[in-house]
Coordinates of C-alpha atoms in Angstrom, one line a residue:
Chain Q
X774 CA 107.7 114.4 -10.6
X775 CA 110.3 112.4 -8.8
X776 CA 111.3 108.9 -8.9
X777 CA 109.6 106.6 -6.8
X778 CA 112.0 105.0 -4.3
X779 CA 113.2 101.1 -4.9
X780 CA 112.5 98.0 -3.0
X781 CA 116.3 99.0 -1.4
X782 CA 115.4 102.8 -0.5
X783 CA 112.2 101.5 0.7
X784 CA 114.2 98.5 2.7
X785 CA 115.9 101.1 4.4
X786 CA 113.2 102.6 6.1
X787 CA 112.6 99.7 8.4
X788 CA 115.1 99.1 11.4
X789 CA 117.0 96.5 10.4
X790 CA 120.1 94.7 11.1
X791 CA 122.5 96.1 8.7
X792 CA 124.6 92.9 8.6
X793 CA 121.5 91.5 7.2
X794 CA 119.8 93.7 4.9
X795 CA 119.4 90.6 2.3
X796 CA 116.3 89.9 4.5
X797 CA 114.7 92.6 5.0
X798 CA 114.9 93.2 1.2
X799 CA 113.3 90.7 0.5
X800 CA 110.6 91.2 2.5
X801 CA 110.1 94.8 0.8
X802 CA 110.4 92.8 -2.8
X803 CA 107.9 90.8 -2.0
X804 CA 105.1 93.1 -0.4
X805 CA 106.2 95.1 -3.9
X806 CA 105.6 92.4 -5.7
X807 CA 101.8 92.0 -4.0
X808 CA 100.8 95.7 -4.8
X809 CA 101.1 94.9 -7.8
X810 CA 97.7 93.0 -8.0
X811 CA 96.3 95.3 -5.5
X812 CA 96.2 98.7 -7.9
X813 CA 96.4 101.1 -4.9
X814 CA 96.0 104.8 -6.2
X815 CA 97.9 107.8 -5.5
X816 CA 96.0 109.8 -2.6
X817 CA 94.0 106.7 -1.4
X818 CA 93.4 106.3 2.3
X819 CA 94.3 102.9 3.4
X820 CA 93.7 100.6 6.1
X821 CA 96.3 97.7 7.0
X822 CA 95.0 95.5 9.7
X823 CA 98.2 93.2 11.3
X824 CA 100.7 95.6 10.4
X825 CA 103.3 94.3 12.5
X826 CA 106.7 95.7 12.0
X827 CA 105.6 97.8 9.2
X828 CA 106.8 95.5 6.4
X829 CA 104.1 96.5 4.4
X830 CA 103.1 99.8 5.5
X831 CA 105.6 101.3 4.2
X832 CA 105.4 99.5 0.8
X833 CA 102.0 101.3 1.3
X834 CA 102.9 104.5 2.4
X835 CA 105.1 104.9 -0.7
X836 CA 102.1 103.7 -2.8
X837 CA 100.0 106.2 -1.4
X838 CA 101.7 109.1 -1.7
X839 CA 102.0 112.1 -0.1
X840 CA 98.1 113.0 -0.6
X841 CA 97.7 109.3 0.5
X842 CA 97.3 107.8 4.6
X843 CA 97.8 104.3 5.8
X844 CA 96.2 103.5 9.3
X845 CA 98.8 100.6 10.6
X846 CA 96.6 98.2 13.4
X847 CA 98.2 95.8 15.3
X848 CA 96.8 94.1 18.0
X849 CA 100.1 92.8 19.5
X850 CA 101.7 94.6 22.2
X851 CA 104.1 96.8 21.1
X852 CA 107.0 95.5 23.1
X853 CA 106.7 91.9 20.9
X854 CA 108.9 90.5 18.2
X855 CA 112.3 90.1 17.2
X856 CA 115.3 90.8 17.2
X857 CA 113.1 94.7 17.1
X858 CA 110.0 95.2 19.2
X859 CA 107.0 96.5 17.2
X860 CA 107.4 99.5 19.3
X861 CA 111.0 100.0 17.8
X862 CA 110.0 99.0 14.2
X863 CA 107.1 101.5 14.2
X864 CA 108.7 104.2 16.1
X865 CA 111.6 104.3 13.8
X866 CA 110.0 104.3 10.4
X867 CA 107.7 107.3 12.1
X868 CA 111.0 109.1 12.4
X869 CA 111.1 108.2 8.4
X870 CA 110.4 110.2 5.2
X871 CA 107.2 108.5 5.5
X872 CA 106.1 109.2 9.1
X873 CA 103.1 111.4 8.3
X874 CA 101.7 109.4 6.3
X875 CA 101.3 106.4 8.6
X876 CA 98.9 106.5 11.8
X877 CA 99.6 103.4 14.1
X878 CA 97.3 101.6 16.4
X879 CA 98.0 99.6 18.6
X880 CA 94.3 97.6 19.5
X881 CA 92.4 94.6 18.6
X882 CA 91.2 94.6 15.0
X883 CA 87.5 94.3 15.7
X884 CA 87.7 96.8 18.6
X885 CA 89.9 99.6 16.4
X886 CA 86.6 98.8 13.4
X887 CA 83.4 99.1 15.8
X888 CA 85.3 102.6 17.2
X889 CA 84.7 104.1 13.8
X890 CA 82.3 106.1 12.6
X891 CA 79.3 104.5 11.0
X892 CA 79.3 105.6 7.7
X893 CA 77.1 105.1 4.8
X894 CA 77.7 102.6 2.3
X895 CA 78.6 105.0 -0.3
X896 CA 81.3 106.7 1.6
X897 CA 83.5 104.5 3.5
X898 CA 86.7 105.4 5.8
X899 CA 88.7 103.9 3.5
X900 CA 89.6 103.3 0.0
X901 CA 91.0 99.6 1.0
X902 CA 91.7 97.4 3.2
X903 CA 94.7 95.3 3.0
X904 CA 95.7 91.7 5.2
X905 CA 98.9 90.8 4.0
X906 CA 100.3 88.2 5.5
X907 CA 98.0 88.7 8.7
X908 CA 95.0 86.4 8.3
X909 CA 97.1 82.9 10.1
X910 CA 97.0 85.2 13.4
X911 CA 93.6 85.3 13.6
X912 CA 92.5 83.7 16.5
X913 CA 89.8 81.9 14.6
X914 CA 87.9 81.4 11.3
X915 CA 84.9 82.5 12.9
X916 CA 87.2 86.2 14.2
X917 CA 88.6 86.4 10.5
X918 CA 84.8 86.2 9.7
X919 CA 83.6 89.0 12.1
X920 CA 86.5 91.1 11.0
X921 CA 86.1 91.1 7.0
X922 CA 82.6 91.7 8.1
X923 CA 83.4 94.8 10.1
X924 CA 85.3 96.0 7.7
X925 CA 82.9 95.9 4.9
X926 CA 81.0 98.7 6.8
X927 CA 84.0 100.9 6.4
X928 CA 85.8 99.9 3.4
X929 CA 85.4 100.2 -0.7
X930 CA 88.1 97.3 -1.6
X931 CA 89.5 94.4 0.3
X932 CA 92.8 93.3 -0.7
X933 CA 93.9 90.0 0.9
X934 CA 97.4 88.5 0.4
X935 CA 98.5 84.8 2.0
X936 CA 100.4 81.9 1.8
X937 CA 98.4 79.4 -0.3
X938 CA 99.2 75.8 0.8
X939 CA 100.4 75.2 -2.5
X940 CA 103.9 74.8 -3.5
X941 CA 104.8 75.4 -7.2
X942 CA 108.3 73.9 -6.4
X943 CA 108.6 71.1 -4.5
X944 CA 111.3 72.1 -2.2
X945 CA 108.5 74.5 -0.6
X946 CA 106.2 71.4 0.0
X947 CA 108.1 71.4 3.7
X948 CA 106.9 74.5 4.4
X949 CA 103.0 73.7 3.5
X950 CA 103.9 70.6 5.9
X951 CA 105.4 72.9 8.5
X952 CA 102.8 75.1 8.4
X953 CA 99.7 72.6 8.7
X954 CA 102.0 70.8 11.3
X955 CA 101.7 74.0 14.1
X956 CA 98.2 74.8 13.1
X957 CA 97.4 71.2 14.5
X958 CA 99.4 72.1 17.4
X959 CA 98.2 75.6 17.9
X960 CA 93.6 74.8 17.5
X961 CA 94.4 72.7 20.5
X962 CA 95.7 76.0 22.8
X963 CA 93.2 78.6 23.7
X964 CA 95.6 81.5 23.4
X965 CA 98.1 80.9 20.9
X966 CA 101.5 83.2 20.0
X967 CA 103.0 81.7 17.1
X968 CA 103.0 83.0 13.7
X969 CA 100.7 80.5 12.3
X970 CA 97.3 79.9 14.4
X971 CA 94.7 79.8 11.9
X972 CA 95.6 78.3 8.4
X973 CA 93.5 78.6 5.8
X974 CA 93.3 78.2 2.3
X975 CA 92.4 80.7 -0.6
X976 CA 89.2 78.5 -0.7
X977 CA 88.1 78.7 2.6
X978 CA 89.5 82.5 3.1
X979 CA 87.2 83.2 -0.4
X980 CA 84.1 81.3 1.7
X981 CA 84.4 83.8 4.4
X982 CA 84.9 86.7 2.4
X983 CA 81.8 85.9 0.9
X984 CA 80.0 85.3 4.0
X985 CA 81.2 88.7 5.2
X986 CA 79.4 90.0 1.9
X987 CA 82.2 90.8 -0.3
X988 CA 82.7 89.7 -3.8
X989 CA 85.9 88.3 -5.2
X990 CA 87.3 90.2 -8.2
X991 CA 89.9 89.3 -9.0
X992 CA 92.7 86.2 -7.6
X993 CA 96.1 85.1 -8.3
X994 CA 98.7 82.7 -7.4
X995 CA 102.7 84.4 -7.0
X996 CA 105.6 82.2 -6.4
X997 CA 108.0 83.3 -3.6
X998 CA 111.3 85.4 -4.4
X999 CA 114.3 83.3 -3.8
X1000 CA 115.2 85.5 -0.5
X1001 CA 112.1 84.8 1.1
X1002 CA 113.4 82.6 4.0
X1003 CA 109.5 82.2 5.8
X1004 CA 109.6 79.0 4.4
X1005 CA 113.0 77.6 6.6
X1006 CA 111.9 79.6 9.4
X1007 CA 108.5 78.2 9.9
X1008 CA 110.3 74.7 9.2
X1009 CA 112.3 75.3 12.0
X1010 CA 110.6 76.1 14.2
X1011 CA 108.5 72.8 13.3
X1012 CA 111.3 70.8 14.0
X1013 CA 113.0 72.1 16.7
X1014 CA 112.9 69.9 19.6
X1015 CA 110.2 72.1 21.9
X1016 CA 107.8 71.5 19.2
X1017 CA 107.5 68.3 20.2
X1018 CA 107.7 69.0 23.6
X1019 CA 104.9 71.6 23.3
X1020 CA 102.9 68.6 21.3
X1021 CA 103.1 66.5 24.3
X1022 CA 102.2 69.0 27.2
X1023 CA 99.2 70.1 24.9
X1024 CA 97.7 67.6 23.3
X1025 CA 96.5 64.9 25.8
X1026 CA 94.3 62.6 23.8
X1027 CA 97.1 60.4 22.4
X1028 CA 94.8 59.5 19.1
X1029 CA 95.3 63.4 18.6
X1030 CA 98.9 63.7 19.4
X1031 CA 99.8 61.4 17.4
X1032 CA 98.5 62.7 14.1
X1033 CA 100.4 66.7 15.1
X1034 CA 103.7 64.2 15.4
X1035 CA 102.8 62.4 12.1
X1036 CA 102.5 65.9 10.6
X1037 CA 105.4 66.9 12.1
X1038 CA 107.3 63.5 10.8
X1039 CA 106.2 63.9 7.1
X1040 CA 107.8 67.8 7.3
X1041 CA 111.0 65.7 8.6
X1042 CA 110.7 63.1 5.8
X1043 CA 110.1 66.0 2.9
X1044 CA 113.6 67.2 3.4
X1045 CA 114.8 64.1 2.2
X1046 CA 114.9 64.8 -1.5
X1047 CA 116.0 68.4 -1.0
X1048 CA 119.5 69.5 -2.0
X1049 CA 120.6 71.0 1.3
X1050 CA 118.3 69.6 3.8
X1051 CA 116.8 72.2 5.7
X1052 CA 118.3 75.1 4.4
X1053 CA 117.1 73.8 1.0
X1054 CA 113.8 74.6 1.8
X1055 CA 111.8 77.1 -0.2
X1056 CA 109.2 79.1 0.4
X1057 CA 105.5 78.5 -0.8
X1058 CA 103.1 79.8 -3.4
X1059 CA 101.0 83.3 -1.9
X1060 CA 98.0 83.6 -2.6
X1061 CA 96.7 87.5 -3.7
X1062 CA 93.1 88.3 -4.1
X1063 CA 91.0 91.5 -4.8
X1064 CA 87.3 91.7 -3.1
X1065 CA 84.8 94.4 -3.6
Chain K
X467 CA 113.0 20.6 -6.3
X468 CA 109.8 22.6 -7.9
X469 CA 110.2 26.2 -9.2
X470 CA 108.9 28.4 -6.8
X471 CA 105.9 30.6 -8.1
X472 CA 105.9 33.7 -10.0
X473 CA 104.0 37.3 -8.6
X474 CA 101.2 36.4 -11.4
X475 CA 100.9 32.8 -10.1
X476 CA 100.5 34.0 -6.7
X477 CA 98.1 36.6 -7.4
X478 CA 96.1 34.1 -9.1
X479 CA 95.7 32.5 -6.3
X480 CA 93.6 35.6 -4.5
X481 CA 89.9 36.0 -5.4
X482 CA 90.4 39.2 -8.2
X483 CA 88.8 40.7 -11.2
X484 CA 90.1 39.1 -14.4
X485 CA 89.9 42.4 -15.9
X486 CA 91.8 44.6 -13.4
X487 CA 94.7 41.8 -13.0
X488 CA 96.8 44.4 -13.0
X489 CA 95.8 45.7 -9.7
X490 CA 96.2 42.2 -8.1
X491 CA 99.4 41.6 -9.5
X492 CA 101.0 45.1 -8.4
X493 CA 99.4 44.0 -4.5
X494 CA 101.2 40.6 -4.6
X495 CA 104.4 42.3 -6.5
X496 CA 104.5 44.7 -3.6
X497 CA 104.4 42.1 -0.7
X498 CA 106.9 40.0 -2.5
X499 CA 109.5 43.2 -2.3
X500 CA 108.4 43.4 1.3
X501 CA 109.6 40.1 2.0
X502 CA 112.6 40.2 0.4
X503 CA 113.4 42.8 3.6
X504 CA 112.0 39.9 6.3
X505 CA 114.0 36.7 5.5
X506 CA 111.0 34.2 6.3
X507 CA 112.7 30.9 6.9
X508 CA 111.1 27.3 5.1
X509 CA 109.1 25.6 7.3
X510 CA 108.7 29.0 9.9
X511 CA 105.7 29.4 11.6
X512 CA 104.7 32.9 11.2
X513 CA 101.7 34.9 12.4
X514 CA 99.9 37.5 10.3
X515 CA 98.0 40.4 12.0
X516 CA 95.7 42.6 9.8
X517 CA 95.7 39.7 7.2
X518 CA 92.7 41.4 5.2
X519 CA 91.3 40.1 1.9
X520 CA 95.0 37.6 2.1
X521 CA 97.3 39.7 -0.6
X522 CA 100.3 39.1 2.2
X523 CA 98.9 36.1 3.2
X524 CA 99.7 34.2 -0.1
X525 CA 103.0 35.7 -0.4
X526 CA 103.8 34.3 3.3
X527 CA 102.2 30.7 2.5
X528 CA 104.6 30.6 -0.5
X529 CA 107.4 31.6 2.1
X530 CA 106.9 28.9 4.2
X531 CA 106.5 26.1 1.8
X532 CA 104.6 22.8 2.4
X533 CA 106.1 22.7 6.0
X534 CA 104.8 25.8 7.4
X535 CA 101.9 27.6 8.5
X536 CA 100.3 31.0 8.3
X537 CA 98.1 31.8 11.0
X538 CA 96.3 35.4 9.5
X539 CA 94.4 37.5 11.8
X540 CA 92.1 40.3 11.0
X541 CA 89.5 41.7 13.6
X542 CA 87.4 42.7 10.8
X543 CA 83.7 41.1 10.0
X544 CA 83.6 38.5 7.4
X545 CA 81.1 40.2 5.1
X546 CA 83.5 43.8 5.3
X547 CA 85.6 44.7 2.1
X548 CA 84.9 45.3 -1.4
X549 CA 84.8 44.3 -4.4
X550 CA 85.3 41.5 -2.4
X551 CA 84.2 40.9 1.5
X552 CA 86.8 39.1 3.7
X553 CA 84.9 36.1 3.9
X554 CA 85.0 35.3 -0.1
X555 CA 88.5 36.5 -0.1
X556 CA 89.4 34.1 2.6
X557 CA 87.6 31.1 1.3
X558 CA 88.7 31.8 -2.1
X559 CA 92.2 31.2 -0.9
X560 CA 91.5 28.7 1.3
X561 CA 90.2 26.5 -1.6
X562 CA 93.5 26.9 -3.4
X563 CA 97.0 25.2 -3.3
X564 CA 97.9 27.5 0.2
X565 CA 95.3 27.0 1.3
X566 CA 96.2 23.3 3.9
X567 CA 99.2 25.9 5.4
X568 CA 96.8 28.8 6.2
X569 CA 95.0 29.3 9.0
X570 CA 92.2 32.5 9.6
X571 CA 91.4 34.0 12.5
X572 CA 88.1 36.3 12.9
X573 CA 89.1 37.9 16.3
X574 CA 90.3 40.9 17.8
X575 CA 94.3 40.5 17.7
X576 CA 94.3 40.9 21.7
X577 CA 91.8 38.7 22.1
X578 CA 93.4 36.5 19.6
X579 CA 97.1 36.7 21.3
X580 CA 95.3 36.1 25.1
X581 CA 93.9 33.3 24.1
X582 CA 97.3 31.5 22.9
X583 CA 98.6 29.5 26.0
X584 CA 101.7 31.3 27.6
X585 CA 105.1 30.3 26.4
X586 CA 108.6 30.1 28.0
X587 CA 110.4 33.1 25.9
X588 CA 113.1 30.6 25.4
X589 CA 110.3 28.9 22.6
X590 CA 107.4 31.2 21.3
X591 CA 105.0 29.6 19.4
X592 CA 105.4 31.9 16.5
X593 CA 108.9 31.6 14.4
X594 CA 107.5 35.6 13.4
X595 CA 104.6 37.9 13.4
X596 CA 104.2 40.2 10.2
X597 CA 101.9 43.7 10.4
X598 CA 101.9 44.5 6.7
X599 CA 100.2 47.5 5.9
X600 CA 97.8 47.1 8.8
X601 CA 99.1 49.4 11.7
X602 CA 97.2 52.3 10.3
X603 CA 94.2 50.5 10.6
X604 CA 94.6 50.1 14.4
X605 CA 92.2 52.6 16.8
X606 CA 95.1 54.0 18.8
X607 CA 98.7 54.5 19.5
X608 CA 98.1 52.9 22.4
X609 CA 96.4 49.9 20.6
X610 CA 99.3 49.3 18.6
X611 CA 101.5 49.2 21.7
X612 CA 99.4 47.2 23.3
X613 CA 99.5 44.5 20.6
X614 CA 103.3 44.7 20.1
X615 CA 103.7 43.9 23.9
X616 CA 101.4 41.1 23.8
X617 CA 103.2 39.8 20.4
X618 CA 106.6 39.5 22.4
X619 CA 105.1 36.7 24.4
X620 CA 104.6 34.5 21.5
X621 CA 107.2 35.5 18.7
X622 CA 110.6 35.7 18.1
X623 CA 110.5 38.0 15.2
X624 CA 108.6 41.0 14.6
X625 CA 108.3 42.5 10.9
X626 CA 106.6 45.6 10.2
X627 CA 105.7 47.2 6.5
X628 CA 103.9 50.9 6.7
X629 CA 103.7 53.7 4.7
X630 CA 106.5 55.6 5.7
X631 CA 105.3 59.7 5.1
X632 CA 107.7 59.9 3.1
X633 CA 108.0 60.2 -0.8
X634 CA 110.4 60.0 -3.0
X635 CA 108.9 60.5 -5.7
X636 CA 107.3 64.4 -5.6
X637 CA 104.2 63.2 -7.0
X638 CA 103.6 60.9 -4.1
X639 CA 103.7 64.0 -1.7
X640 CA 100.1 64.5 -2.3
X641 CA 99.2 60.4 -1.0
X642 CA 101.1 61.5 2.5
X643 CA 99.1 65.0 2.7
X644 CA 95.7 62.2 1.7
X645 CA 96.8 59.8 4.9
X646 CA 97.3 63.5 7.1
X647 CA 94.4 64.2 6.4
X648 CA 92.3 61.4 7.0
X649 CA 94.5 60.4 10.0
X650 CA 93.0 64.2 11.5
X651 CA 89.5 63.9 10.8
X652 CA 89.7 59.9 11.9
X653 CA 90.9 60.7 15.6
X654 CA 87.4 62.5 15.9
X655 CA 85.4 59.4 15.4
X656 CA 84.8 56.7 18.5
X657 CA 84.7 54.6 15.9
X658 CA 87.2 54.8 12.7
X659 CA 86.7 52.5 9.8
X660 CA 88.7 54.2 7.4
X661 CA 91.7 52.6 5.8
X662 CA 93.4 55.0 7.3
X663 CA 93.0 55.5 11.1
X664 CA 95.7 55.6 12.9
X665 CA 98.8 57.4 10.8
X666 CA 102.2 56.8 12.4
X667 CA 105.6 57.2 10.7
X668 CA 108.3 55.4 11.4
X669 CA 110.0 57.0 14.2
X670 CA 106.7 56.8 16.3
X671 CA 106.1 53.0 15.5
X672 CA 109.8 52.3 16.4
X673 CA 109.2 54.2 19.7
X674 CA 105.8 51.8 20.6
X675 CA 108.1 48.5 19.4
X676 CA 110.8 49.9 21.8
X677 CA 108.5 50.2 24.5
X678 CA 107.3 47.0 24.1
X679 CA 110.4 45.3 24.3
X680 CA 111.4 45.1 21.2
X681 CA 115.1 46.1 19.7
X682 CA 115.1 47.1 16.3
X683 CA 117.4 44.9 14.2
X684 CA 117.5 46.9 10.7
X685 CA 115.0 49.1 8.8
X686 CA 114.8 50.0 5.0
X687 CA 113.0 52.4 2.8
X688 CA 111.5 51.2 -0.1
X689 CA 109.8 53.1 -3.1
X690 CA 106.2 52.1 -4.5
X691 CA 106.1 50.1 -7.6
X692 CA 104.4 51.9 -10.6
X693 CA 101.8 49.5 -10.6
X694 CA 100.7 50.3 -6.9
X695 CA 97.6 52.4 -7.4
X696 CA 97.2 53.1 -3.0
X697 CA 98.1 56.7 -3.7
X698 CA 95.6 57.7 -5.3
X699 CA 93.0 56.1 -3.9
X700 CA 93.8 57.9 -1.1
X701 CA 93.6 61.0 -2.3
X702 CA 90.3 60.5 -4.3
X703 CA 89.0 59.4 -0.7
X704 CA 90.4 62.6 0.8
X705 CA 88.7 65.1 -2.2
X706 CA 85.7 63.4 -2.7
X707 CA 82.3 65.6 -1.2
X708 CA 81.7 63.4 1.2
X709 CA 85.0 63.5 3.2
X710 CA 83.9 67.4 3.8
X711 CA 80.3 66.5 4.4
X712 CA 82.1 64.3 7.0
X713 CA 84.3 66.9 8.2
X714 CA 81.2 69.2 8.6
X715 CA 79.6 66.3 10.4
X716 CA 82.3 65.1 13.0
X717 CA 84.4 67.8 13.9
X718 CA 82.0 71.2 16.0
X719 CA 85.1 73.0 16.9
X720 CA 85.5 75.7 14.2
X721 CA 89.5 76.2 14.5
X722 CA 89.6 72.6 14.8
X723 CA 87.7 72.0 11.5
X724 CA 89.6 74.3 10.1
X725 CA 93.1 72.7 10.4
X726 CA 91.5 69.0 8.7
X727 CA 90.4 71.2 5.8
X728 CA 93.6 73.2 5.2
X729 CA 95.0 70.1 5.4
X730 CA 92.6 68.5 2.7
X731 CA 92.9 71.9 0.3
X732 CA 96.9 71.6 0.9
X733 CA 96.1 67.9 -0.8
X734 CA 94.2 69.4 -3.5
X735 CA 96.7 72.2 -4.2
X736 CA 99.6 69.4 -4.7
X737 CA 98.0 68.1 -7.4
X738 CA 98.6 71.7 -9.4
X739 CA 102.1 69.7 -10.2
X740 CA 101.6 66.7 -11.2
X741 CA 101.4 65.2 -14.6
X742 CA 97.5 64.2 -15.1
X743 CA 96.2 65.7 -12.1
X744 CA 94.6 62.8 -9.4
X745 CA 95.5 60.3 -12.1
X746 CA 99.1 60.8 -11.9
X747 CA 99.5 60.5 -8.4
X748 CA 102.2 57.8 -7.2
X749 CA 102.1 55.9 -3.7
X750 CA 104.8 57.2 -1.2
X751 CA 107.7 55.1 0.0
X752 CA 107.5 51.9 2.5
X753 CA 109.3 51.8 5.9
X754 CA 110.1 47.9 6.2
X755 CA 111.4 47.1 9.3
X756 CA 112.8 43.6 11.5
X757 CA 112.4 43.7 15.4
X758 CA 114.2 40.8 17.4

């Protein structure tokens, strides 16, 4: 039997800016460090709904095995993201040690679901279902509801893994702020593109779950690794000066506005007690939970 | 010359609960640090807006001395408030020491300011006008600029005290995320009458005093005394069942509803902490601020 790979080795399959391997690293640590309340077996078919770049996927793939598949959906087209497309991220871990084990879609979640099979309830598609990281995209609470409905026709487990809103240290508390600050923003666009559309919290993610007619088994609360810099990013990009811009094009009632600018001020006025201002900032608490 | 009052002698003054003291004294403590910010001159006459149940009220009578007069605004009915209603409050203080310098107002403060005869800017009728604690409580942004704008016809001075969305202290973060949220589920309602309607920090309030002619002259952050228990009242407000009955209530949009309660679990989560839970929540800092 050989040695698994490492976070590094596994780090390596993704295209990545060499000069910056530090991050992707710790992107690889981290989805590492959510399998590890996930129990994935060797040989299990998988299914990983807003793959994106493949950050997990391949943290899956490895788990899997090579008896083991991971179906990879993503509804975004495949020439977004940066500084690599999705196209590019996917192509080139295909080209990996990995590549057959990994089948990638490219279509809405709920569309790639009702395209399945019906099968009966004691012999789903897949062994899980995994959303790491995936379930702010949603559109909506009410699509997020549809979905982990859908996929309880076609799935045994259902292995959810999201920020939390909670910050164990309190140099994260900027990004909780950041965070709730552009899902203010974003519930007042009809199509939105930023990474954080629909925030919710292990509460009212648990609600839906349960509405979808799963059962939780099993939760937890995981600090962030150090490298994890999703906490300055989303901060940033809070901050910057088009936010504010954006908030004023968007939001026209000015009772409204001015509570996404007051949300946006308190993320301003949290950096005050942190060493290093912005890039002080930490990362928040994720949440990791285990339905059946 | 006759010593001038103590914080306890002035609180005594207001209508309280001999057995919560405490909580009096902490209000009038509070105001008095305020003023140390304002520089009230002996003799000044200086208009109060949002006067309330009179906690600043007392602190400006003892400001001005025998020569000078508090004229203390508040739109709100007589019989609102509690333990006490306004109209106790009022008279309460009224039938004290202050109470020959003190004059209340039941009016909307536009109405109130139209009805004051129009002065040469060269001599204002009012020496100052003081909003202590009692922006938030205003409808609208627009409200607030409104007033400000009307309050440069008749004052020379303009001195603000709000909570500032900022906390020093990290177990006042989870009063600011309390305010947030109640400032997002308030801008829902025609009619607010929360404590806490209207959330601006201080940038935005410096913007509206800018606009309506003002210039600020300095500003200051101050910290919360211990004894100042605003905090977490807030926050019980903001977790109690009702506020997400209310939520349920008042905001249809699902994404919409979604983003007032992430924003109420985010409160919730800070508590995870903090020493003693809700109970050892502390009250964020205090923008203070002089306009000329």
């Amino acid at each position: 039997m050989s040695t698994p790979p490492d976070a590094a080795t596994i780090a390596r399959l993704s295209l990545h800016d060499p000069a910056h391997f530090g991050i992707q690293h710790s992107q690889t640590l981290h989805r590492l460090a959510l399998l590890q309340h996930w129990n994935i077996a060797t040989d299990a078919k998988v299914l990983e709904l807003g793959c994106g770049q493949g950050d997990c996927t391949t943290v899956l793939a490895n788990a899997v095995g090579e008896g083991g598949k991971v179906v990879a959906v993503d509804p975004a087209d495949l020439d977004y993201g940066a500084p690599y497309t999705l196209g590019q991220a996917q192509g080139h871990i295909s080209q990996g040690p990995f590549g057959s084990r990994i089948t990638w879609v490219q279509q809405p979640t709920l569309d790639y679901l009702s395209s399945l099979q019906p099968s009966s309830s004691s012999s789903p598609v897949f062994d899980a279902t995994v959303l790491a990281h995936s379930l702010w995209y949603f559109a909506s609470p009410s699509l997020i509801l549809s979905t982990l409905s859908a996929i309880k026709q076609h799935s045994k487990r259902l292995h959810l893994a999201e920020w939390s809103l909670a910050a164990t240290h309190p140099s994260a508390q900027p990004h909780v702020l950041a965070s709730l600050t552009q899902a203010a923003l974003e519930c007042r666009k009809e199509n939105s593109i930023s990474n954080v559309r629909t925030v919710l919290g292990p509460k009212r993610l648990t609600e839906l779950a349960v509405a979808a007619g799963w059962k939780l088994e099993s939760e937890t609360r995981v600090q962030a690794g150090e490298g994890l810099l999703d906490g300055r990013w989303e901060v940033s990009a809070c901050l910057d000066s088009s936010f504010e811009e954006e908030v004023e094009e968007q939001v026209k009632d000015g009772r409204e506005r001015a509570v996404v600018l007051a949300l946006r001020d308190a993320c301003e006025a949290s950096l005050g007690g942190i060493e290093g201002g912005q890039k002080g900032v930490k990362t928040m608490d994720i949440w990791v939970a285990n339905f059946v």
